[in-house]
XYZ file of C-alpha atoms in Angstrom:
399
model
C -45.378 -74.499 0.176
C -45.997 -78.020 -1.181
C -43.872 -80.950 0.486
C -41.298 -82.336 -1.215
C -41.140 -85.908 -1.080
C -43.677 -88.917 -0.838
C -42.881 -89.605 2.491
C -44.132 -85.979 3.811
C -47.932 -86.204 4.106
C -48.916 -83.415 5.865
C -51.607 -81.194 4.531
C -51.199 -78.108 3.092
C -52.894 -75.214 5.209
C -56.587 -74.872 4.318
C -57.456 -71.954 1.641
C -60.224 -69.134 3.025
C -62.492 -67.503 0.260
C -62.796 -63.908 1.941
C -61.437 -62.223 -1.028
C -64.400 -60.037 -2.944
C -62.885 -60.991 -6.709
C -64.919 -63.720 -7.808
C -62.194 -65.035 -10.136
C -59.684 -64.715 -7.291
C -62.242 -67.196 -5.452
C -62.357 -69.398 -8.014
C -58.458 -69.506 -8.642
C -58.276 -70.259 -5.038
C -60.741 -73.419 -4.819
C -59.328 -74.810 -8.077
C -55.891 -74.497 -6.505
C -57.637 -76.132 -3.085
C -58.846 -79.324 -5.321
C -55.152 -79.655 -7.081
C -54.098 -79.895 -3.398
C -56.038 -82.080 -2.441
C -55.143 -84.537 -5.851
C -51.137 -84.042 -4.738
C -52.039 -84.897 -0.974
C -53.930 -88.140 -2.251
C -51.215 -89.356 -4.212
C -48.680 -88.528 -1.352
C -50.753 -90.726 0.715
C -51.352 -93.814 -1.646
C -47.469 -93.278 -2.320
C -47.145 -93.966 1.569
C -49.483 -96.669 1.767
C -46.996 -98.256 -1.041
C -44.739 -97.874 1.178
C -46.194 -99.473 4.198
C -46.641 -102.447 1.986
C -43.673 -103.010 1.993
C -42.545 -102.115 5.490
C -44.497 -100.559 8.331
C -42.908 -98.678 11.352
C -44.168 -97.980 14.513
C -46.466 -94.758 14.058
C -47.528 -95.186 10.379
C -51.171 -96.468 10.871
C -51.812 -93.343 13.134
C -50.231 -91.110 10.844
C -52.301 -93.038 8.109
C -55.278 -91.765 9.916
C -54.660 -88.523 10.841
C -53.335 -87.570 7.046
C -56.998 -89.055 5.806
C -58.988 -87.141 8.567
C -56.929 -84.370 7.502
C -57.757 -85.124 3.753
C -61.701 -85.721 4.524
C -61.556 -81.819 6.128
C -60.062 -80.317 3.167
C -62.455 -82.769 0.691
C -65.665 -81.495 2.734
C -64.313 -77.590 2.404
C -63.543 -77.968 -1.371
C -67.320 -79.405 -1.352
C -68.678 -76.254 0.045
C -68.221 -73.993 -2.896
C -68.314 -76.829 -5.638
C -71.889 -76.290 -6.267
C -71.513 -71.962 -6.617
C -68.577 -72.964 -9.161
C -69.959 -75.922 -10.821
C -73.623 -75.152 -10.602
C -75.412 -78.783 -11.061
C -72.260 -80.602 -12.242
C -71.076 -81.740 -8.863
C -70.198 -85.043 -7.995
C -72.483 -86.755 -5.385
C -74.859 -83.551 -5.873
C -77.566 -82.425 -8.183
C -77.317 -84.280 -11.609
C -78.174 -87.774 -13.081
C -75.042 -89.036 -14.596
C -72.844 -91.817 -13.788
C -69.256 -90.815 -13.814
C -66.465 -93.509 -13.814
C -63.226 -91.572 -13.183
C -59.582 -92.770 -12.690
C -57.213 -91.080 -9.817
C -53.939 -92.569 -9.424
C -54.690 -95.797 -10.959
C -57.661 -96.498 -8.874
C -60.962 -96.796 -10.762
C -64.246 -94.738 -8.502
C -67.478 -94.731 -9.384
C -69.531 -91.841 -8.152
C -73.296 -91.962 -8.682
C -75.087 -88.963 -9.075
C -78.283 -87.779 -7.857
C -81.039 -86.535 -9.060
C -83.109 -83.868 -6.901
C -85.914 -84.852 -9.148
C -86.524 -88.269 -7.664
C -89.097 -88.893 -5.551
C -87.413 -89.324 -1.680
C -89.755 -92.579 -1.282
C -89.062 -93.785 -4.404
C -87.262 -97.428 -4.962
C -84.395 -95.507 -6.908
C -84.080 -92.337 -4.333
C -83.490 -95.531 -1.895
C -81.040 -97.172 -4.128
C -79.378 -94.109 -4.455
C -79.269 -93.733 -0.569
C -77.482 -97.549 -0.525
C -74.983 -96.556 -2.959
C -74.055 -93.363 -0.954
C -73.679 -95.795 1.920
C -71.420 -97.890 0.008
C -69.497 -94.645 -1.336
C -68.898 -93.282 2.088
C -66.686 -96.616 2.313
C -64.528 -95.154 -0.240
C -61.124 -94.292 1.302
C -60.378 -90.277 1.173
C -57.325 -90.867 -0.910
C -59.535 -92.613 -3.370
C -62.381 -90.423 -3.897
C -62.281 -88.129 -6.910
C -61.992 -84.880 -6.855
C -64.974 -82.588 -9.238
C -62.632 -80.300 -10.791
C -64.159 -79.548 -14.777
C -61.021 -82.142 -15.415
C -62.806 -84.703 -13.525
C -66.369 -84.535 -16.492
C -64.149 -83.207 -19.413
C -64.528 -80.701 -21.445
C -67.803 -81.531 -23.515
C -69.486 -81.863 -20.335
C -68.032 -78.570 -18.995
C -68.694 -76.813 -22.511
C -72.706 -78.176 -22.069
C -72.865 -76.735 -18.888
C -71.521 -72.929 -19.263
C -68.072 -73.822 -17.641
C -65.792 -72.300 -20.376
C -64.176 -70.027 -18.547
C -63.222 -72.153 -15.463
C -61.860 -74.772 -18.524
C -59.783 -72.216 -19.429
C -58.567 -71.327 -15.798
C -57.410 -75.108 -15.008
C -56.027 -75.450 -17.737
C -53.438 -72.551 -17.000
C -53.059 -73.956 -13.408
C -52.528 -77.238 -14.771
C -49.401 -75.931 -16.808
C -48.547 -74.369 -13.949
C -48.331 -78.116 -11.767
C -46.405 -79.506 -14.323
C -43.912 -76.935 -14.650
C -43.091 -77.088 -10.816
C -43.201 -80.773 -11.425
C -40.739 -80.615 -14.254
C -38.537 -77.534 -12.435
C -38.416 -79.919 -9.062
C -37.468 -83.121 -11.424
C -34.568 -81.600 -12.708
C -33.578 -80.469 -9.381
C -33.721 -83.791 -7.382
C -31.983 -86.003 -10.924
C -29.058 -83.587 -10.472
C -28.834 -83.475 -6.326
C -29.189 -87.577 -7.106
C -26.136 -87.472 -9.796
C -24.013 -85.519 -7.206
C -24.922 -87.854 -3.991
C -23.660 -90.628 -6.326
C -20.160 -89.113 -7.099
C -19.657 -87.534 -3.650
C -21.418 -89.842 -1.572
C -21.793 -93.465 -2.734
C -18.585 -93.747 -4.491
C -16.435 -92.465 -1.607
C -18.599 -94.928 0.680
C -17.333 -98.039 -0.997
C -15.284 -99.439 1.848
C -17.475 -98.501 5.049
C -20.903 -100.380 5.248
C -22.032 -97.135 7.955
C -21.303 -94.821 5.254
C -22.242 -96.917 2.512
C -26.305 -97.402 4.476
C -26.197 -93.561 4.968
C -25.412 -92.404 1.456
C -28.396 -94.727 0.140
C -30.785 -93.224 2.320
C -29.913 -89.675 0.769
C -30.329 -91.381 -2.589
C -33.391 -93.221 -1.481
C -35.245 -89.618 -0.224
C -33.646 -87.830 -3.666
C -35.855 -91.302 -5.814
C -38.898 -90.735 -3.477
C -39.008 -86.930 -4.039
C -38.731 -87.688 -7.892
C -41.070 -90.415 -8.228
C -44.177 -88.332 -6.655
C -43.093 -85.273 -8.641
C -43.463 -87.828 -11.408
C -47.391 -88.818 -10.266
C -48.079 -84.767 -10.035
C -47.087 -84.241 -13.331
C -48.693 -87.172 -15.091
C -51.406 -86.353 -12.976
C -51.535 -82.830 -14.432
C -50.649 -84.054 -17.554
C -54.141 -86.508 -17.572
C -56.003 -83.264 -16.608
C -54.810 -81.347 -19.820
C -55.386 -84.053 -22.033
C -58.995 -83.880 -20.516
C -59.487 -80.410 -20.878
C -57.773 -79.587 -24.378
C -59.930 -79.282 -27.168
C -57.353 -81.239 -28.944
C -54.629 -83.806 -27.796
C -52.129 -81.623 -30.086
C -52.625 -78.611 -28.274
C -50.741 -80.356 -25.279
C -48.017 -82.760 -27.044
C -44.957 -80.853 -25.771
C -46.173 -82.646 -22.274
C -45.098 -86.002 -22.685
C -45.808 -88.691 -20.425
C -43.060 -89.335 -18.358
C -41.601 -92.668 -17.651
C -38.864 -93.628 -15.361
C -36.407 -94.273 -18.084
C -36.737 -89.996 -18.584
C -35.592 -89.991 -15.047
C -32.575 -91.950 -14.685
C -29.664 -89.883 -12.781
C -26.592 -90.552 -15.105
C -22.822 -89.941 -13.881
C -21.336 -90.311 -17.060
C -20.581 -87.745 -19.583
C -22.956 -87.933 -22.754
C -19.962 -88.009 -25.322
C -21.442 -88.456 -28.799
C -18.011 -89.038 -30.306
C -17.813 -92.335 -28.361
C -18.865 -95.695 -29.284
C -22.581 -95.891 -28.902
C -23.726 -92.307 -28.187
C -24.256 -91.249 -31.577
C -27.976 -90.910 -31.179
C -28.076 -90.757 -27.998
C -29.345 -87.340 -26.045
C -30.745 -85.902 -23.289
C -34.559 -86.711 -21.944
C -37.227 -84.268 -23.483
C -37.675 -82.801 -19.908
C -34.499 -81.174 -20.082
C -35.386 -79.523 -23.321
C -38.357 -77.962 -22.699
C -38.205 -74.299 -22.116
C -40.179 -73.980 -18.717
C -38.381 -70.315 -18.390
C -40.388 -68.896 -22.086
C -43.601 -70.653 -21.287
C -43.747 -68.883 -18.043
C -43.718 -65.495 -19.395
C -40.116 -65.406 -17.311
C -37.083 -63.605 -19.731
C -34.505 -64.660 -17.524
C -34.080 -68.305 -18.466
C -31.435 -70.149 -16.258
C -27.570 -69.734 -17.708
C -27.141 -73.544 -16.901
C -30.273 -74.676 -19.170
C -29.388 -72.217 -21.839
C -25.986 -74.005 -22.431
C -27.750 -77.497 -22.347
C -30.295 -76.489 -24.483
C -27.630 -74.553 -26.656
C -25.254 -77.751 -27.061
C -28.333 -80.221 -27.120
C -29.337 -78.081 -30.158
C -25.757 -78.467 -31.654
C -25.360 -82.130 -31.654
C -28.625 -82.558 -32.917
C -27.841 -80.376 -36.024
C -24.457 -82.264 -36.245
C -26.489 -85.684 -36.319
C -28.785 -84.208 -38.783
C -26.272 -82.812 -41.029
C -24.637 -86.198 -41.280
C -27.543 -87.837 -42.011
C -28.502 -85.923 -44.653
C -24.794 -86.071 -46.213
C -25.217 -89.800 -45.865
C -28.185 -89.993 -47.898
C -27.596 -88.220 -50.344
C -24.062 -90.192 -50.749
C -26.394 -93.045 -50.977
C -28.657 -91.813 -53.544
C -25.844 -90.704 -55.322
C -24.327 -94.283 -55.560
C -27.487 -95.939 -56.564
C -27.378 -93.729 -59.977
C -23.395 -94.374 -59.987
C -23.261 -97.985 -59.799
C -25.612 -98.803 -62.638
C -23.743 -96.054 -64.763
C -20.150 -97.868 -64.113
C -21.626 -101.172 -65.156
C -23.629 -99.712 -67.969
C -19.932 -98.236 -69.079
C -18.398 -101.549 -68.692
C -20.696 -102.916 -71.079
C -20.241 -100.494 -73.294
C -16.185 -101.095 -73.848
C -16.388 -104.323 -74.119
C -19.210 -104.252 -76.803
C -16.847 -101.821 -78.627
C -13.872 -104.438 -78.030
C -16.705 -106.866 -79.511
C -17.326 -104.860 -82.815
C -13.420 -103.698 -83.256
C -12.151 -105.407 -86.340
C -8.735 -105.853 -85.211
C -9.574 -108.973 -82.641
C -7.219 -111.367 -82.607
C -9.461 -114.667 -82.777
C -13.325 -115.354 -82.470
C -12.463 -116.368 -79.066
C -11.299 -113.192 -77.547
C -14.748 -111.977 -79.024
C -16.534 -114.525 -77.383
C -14.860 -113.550 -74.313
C -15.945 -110.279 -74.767
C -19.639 -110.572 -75.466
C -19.780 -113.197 -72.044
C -17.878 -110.037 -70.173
C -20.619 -107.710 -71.799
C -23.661 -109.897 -70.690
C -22.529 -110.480 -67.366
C -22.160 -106.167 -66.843
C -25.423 -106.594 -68.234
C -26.833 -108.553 -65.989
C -25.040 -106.393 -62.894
C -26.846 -103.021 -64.297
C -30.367 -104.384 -64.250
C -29.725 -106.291 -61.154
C -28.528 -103.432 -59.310
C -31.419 -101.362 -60.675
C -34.356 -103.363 -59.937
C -32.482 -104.280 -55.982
C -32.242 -100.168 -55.680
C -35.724 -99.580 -56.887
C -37.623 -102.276 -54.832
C -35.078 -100.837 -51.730
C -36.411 -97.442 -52.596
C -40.259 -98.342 -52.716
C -39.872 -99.933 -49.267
C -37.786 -97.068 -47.591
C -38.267 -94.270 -49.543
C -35.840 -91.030 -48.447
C -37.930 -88.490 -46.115
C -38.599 -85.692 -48.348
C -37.993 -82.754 -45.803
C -34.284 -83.751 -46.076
C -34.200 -82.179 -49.841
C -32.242 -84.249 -51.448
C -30.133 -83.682 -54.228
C -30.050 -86.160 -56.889
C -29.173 -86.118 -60.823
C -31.344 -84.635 -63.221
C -31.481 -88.200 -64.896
C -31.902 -90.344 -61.932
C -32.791 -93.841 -63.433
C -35.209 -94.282 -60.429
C -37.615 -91.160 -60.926
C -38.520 -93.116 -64.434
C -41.326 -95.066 -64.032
């Protein structure tokens, strides 16, 4: 079982290879290293936190979390080179590798077996693996096939372990995204039964923050394993769109709302749920018995959308529509009073002078109207998967 929230650093229980399926051993060291990435960022996230304010106990908890982190690090090392074969970080290769974890940027140098051990570089290397063992566990990256990418990994005959992280990786950010959804409701409900019926007692008032506090912690590491895991498909996809249902997720997608989303109310037309809550963790599990609750958000999600689509599209084409009907009405209104102009029976060469100055100036609104709609048209033309209906002599498909 993985911990929960940011504050619980304690390492998950170390993973024995005794099983005789090779690509059972492999699942489990690839699960081993995505351990170890989630109990680094648990432990930056706490040394965030001691920033800010540091208890009695948190250095030596500090340091028993990174000797606890070094012991898992040196396992996962073991079997890196059967798995990996020369594409090992701080082993057998001559590549420099510059790789990000949790916003911090290491730089592992490789070595080369075929260096001489007396040799001014085989030296320089030993300096720089000196100044790498300074590195801080939590910092240290981690030589998953994420960690080189996939050319490198496709170079090297690692297909098949691409392939394998990749499905683990989905697997992270599911959890990730499952857990998310969990802690933004628990945090909606603390705020409605807790914090709102602590208003007048500052005891009560201190207590129910701390429950919201520990719900925000628990959803802003779930937040750093699924980027995380996120980062690692991007690295291992053979192309970006193969993963763009997996957004990145930004605190903004993780705001716990009380309020009722009421699109009939002032404001709310567009507005809708995160994408988190839309995607269908349940079908790309494999599992057939999606959750009854996510159904019917997904089921009236999908309903307002249509509604806001549906009016959209009536809009535009009510808008189209007008642009052929306005220039019509004036080009009408020119044409009665140019008949008003040629009937004989006019009164006096004023009225017809009054006539042909009404006739000019409807005129002048028909071509002004045109050319305003036209230029208005080339600068925001109407999407074209919204198949519009327009009239079979619309003025502005004329060149």
């Amino acid at each position: 079982m993985q911990p929960e929230g940011a504050a619980n650093t304690s390492a998950p229980p170390l993973q024995t290879h005794a099983a005789k399926d090779p690509m059972a051993d492999i699942i489990r060291w690839m699960n081993l290293g995505i351990d170890i990435e989630e109990y680094q960022l648990r432990i930056q996230t706490f040394i965030r936190e001691m920033g800010r304010r540091v208890q009695r106990g948190d250095p030596a908890k500090l340091e028993s979390d990174r000797r606890n982190l070094l012991t898992m690090i040196d396992t996962f090392l073991e079997d890196a080179s059967t798995y990996m074969g020369d594409l090992v970080i701080g082993h057998d290769n001559s590549t420099s590798i510059t790789l990000d974890i949790a916003g911090g940027n290491n730089t592992d140098v490789i070595w080369d077996s075929e260096l001489h051990a007396d040799s001014d570089m085989a030296k320089e290397y030993q300096e720089e693996q000196s100044d790498a063992a300074q590195i801080q566990p939590e910092r240290r990256t981690i030589g998953l096939p994420s960690a080189f990418g996939r050319n490198e990994c496709k170079m090297q005959g690692l297909g098949p372990l691409i392939t394998i992280e990749m499905e683990l990786r989905k697997g992270q950010a599911h959890d990730a995204i499952q857990k998310l959804r969990e802690y933004i409701g628990k945090k909606s409900v603390l705020y409605r039964t807790d914090v709102r019926h602590a208003k007048h007692s500052q005891h009560k008032s201190d207590a129910a923050r701390q429950r919201v506090d520990a719900q925000t912690a628990k959803i802003n590491i779930y937040r750093l394993y699924y980027n995380r895991a996120r980062e690692a498909m991007l690295s291992l996809a053979k192309k970006p769109s193969k993963v763009k249902e997996y957004k990145l997720l930004t605190l903004q997608d993780l705001t716990a709302s009380t309020s009722l989303l009421n699109p009939s109310e002032r404001g709310n037309r567009h507005r809708g749920l995160p994408w988190l809550w839309s995607l269908d963790i349940d079908k790309a599990l494999g599992d057939d018995e999606d959750s009854q609750i996510l159904q019917q958000f997904a089921r009236l999600h999908w309903l307002r959308a249509r509604c806001r689509l549906d009016r959209c599209r009536e809009e535009l084409t009510l808008l189209r529509h007008e642009m052929v009907w306005i220039p019509n009405s004036w080009d009408a209104e020119s044409r009665l009073w140019q008949r008003r102009v040629d009937n004989s029976d006019a009164k006096s060469p004023g009225h017809k002078a009054f006539a042909r100055r009404r006739q000019d100036d409807a005129v002048a609104l028909r071509d002004g109207a045109i050319s305003d709609f036209r230029l208005l048209l080339s600068e925001y033309p109407p999407p074209q998967r919204l198949n519009l209906h327009t009239y079979k002599d619309d003025i502005y498909l004329q060149s």
